[in-house]
XYZ file of C-alpha atoms in Angstrom:
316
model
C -8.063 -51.040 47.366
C -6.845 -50.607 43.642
C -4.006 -48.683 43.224
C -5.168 -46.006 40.290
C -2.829 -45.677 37.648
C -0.899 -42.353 37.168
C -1.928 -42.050 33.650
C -5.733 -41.487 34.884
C -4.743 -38.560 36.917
C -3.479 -36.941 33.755
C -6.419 -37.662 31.951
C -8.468 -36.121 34.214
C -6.787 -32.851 34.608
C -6.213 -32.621 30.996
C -9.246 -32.954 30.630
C -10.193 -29.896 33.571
C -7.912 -27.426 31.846
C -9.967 -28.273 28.905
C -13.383 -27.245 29.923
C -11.939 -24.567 32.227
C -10.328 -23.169 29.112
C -12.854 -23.542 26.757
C -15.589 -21.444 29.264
C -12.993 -18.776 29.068
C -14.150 -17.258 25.583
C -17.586 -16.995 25.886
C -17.070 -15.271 29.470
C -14.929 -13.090 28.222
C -16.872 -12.643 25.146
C -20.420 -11.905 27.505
C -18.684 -9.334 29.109
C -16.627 -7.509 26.443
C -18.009 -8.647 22.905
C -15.304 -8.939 19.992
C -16.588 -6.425 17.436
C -19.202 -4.000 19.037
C -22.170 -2.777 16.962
C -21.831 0.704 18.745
C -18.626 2.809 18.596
C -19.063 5.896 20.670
C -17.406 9.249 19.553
C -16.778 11.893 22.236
C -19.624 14.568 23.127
C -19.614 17.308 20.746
C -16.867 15.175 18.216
C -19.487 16.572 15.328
C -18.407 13.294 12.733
C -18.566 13.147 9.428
C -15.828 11.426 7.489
C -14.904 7.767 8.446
C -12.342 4.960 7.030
C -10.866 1.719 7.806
C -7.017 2.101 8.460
C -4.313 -0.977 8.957
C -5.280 -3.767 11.381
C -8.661 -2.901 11.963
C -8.513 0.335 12.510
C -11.165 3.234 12.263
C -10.715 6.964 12.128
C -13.803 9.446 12.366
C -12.718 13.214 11.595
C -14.638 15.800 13.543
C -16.314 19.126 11.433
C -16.129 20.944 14.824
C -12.436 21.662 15.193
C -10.692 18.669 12.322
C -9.464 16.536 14.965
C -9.039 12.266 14.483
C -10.626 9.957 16.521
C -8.801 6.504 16.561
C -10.889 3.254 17.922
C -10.249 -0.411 17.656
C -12.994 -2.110 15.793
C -12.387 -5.427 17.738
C -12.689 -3.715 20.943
C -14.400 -0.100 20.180
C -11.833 1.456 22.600
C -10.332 4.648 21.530
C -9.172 8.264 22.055
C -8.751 11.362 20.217
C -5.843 11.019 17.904
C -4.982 14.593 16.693
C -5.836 17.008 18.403
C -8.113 19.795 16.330
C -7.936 23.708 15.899
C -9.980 26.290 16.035
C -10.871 27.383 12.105
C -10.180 23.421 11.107
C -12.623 21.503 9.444
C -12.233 17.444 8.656
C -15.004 15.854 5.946
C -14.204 12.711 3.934
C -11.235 10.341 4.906
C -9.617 8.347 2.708
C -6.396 5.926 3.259
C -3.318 4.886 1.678
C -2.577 1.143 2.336
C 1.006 1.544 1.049
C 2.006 4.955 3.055
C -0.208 4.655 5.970
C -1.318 7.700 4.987
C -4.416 9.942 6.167
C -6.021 12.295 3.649
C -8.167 14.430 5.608
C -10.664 17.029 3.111
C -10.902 20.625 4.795
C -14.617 21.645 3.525
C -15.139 25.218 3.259
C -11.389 25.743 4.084
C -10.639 25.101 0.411
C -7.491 22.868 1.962
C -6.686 19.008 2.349
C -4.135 17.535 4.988
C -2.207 14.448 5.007
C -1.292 12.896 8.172
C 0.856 9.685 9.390
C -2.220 7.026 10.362
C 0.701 5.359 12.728
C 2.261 8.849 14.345
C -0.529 11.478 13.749
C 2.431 13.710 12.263
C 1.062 16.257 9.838
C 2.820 15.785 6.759
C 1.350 18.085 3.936
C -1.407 20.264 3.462
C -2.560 21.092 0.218
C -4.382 24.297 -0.374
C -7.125 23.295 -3.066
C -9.271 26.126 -3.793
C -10.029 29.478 -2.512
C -12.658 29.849 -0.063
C -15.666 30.980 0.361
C -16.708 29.192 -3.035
C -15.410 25.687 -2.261
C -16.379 22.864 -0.114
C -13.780 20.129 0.003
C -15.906 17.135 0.481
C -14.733 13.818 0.175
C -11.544 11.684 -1.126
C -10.216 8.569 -2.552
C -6.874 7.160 -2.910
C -6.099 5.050 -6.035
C -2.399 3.645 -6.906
C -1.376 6.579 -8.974
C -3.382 9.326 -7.097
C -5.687 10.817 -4.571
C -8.705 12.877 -5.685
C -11.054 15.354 -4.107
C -14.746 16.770 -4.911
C -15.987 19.775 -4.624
C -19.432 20.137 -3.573
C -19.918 24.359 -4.301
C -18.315 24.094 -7.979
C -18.171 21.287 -10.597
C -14.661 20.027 -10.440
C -12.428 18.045 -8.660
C -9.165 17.559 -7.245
C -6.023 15.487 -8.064
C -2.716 14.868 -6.577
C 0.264 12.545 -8.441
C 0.957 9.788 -6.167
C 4.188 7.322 -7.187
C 3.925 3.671 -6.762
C 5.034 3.872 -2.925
C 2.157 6.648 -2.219
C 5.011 9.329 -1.581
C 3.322 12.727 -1.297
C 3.655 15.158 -4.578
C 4.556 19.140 -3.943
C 2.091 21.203 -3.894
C 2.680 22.773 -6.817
C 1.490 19.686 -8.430
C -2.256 19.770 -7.514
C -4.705 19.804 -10.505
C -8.150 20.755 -10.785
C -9.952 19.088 -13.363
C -13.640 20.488 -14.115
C -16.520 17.953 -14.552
C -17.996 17.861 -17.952
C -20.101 15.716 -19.935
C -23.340 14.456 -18.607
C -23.270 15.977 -15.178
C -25.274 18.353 -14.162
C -24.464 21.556 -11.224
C -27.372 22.712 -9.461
C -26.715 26.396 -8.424
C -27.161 26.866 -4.760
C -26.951 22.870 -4.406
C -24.584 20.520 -2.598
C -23.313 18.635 -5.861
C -20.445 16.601 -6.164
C -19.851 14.635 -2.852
C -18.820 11.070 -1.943
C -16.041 9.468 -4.644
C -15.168 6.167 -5.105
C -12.452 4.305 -7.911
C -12.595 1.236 -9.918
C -9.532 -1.323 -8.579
C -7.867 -0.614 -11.311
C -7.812 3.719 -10.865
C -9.641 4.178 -14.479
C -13.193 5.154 -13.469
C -14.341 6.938 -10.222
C -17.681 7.329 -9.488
C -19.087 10.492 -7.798
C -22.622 10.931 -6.411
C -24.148 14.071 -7.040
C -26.072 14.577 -3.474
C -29.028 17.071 -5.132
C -30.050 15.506 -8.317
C -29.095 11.756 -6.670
C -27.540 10.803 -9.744
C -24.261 8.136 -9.711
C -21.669 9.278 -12.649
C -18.993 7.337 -14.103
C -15.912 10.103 -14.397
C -12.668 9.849 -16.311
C -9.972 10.707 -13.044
C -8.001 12.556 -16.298
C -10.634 14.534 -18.155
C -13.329 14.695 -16.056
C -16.063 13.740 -18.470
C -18.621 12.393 -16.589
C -21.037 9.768 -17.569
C -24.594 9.376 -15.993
C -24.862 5.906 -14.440
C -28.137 4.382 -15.742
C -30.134 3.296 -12.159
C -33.435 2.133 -14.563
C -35.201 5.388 -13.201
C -34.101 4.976 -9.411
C -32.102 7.769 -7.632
C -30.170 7.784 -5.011
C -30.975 11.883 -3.313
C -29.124 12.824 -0.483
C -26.062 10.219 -1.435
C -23.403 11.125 0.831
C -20.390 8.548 1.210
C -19.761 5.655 -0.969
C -18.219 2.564 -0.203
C -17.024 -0.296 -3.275
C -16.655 -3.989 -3.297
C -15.833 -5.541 -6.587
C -19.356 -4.281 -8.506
C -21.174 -3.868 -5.567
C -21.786 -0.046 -4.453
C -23.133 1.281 -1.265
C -24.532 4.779 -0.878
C -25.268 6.290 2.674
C -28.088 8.333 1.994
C -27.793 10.804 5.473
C -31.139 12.388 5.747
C -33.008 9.150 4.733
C -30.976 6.849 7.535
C -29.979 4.373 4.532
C -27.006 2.547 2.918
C -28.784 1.771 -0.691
C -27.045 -1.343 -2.617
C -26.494 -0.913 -6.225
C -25.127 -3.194 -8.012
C -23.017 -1.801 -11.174
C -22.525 -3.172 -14.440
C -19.200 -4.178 -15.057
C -18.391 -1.204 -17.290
C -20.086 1.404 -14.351
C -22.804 2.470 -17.018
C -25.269 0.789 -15.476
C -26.506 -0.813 -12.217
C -29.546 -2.085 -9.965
C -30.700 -0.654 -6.758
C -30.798 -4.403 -5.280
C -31.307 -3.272 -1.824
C -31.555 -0.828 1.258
C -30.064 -1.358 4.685
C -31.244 0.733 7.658
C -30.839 -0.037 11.330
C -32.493 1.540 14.491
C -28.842 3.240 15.141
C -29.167 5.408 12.180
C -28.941 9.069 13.395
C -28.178 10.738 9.806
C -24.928 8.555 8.720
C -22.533 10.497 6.301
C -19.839 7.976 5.629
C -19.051 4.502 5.746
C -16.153 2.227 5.169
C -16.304 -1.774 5.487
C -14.022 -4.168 7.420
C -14.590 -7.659 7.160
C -18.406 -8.911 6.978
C -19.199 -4.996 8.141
C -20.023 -1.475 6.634
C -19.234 0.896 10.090
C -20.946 4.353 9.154
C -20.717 7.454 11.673
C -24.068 9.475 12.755
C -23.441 12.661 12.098
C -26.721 13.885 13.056
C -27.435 16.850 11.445
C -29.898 19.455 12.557
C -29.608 17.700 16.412
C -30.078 20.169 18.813
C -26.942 21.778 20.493
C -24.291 19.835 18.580
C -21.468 20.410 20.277
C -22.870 18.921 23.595
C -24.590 15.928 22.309
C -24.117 12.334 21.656
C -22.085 10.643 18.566
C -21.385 7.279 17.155
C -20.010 4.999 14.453
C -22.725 2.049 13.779
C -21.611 -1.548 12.789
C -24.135 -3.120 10.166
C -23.743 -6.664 8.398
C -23.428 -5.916 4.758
């Protein structure tokens, strides 16, 4: 009988551990797929703000008592972050890359609260506007500030940031009213979601009522009407930017319309409309990777604080 050389046997189990090691993966990928299309929020969280965080990292904010929710966008595990109050309200997220900061907008609470996106420590909170006439809506950090809308009165909110993000006083907020071409409906929910050219000279705010886009100066406040050709985008909630490309969740319609702005922000093209079966009323969105991930808030659902949430993964 010939004698087999050693070298074989070391072939062959090289080449076991191989296939052994390559069926790994897609076992472990059946069973727990890397980046789930459904995120699911507690019973009775009550979303509506939502944004992408450091490594991959989502927070949903809750309009039942302003607590975080935390998950893991690779995984879709998560917990409840910070815990909420009774009388607290979190809306529209936004987050500081540099800081790893969490601006939180309070709604009708006039207020908006900062909180460490790594410790959930409560750094600041920022009293805005007086209630009852005020709903703090949305938010967006650029590199020399973060700015708020208010939904109830034409204006909007700014806070200094320095190059590092550090947090001004609070004696240093400033309301700047919205002029020019935009137009406050009485009795309507106006100004909501607010995004920012890379470069922090334009934002753009979506006026949820008339569904008109508006270029703003973030110093004046003059406001320009973006020219959509005729098309509107009503109930525009949260808006998400990529280079020239703008998405608008538009809640009550289950849509994320694509525009597609000039490179001045004076014009743009309604190019396209995602919508997915998921859709329960999205508010916000943020992207991550290939991804938008908007949260249902599901407005007008029957006994809210006992029913079912989530935060829906759709290719962009």
């Amino acid at each position: 009988m010939k004698k087999i050389p050693p070298i074989f046997f070391a072939i062959t189990l090289l080449l076991l551990f191989a296939v052994a090691f390559a069926a790994l993966p897609a076992a472990v990928s059946a069973k727990n797929p890397a980046f789930p299309d459904i995120i699911p929020l507690p019973d009775g969280f009550q979303p509506e703000g939502v944004v992408v965080g450091h490594g991959g990292t989502i927070y949903a904010g809750s309009l039942a008592d302003g607590s975080i929710y935390r998950a893991d966008l690779r995984t879709g595990a998560g917990d409840v972050f910070i815990e909420g109050e009774d009388g607290l309200i979190a809306v529209g997220l936004s987050h500081d890359n540099r800081s790893n900061n969490l601006f939180v907008a309070g709604g009708p609470g006039g207020d908006a609260r900062v909180y460490d996106a790594g410790s959930g420590e409560l750094l600041m909170s920022y009293q805005l506007a007086a209630p009852p006439t005020t709903f703090i809506n949305d938010a967006i950090v650029t590199r020399e500030a973060v700015y708020f809308t208010d939904s109830f009165y034409p204006r909007f909110f700014r806070l200094p940031l320095n190059a590092n993000g550090r947090l001004p006083a609070a004696s240093d907020v400033q309301e700047i009213p919205l002029s020019g071409d935009f137009d406050f409906i009485a009795g309507g929910f106006n100004g909501n979601g607010i995004e920012a050219s890379a470069d922090g000279d334009y934002l753009i705010i979506v006026n949820s009522t008339t569904g008109t886009l508006y270029r703003v100066d973030p110093l004046t406040g003059v406001a320009l009407a973006i020219d959509l050709g005729g098309e509107l985008v009503t109930s525009g909630d949260g808006l998400v930017r990529q280079g020239n490309t703008l998405f608008v969740v538009r809640n009550f319609l289950n849509q994320i319309a694509v525009v597609e702005l000039g490179d001045d922000f004076t014009s743009g093209e309604l190019v396209d409309t995602i919508t997915d079966d998921a859709f329960r009323i999205p508010t916000t969105a943020d992207r991550f990777g290939n991804a938008l991930y908007a949260v249902n808030a599901r407005f007008g659902t029957p006994s809210p604080a006992e029913a079912e949430y989530e935060i829906v993964r759709v290719k962009r």
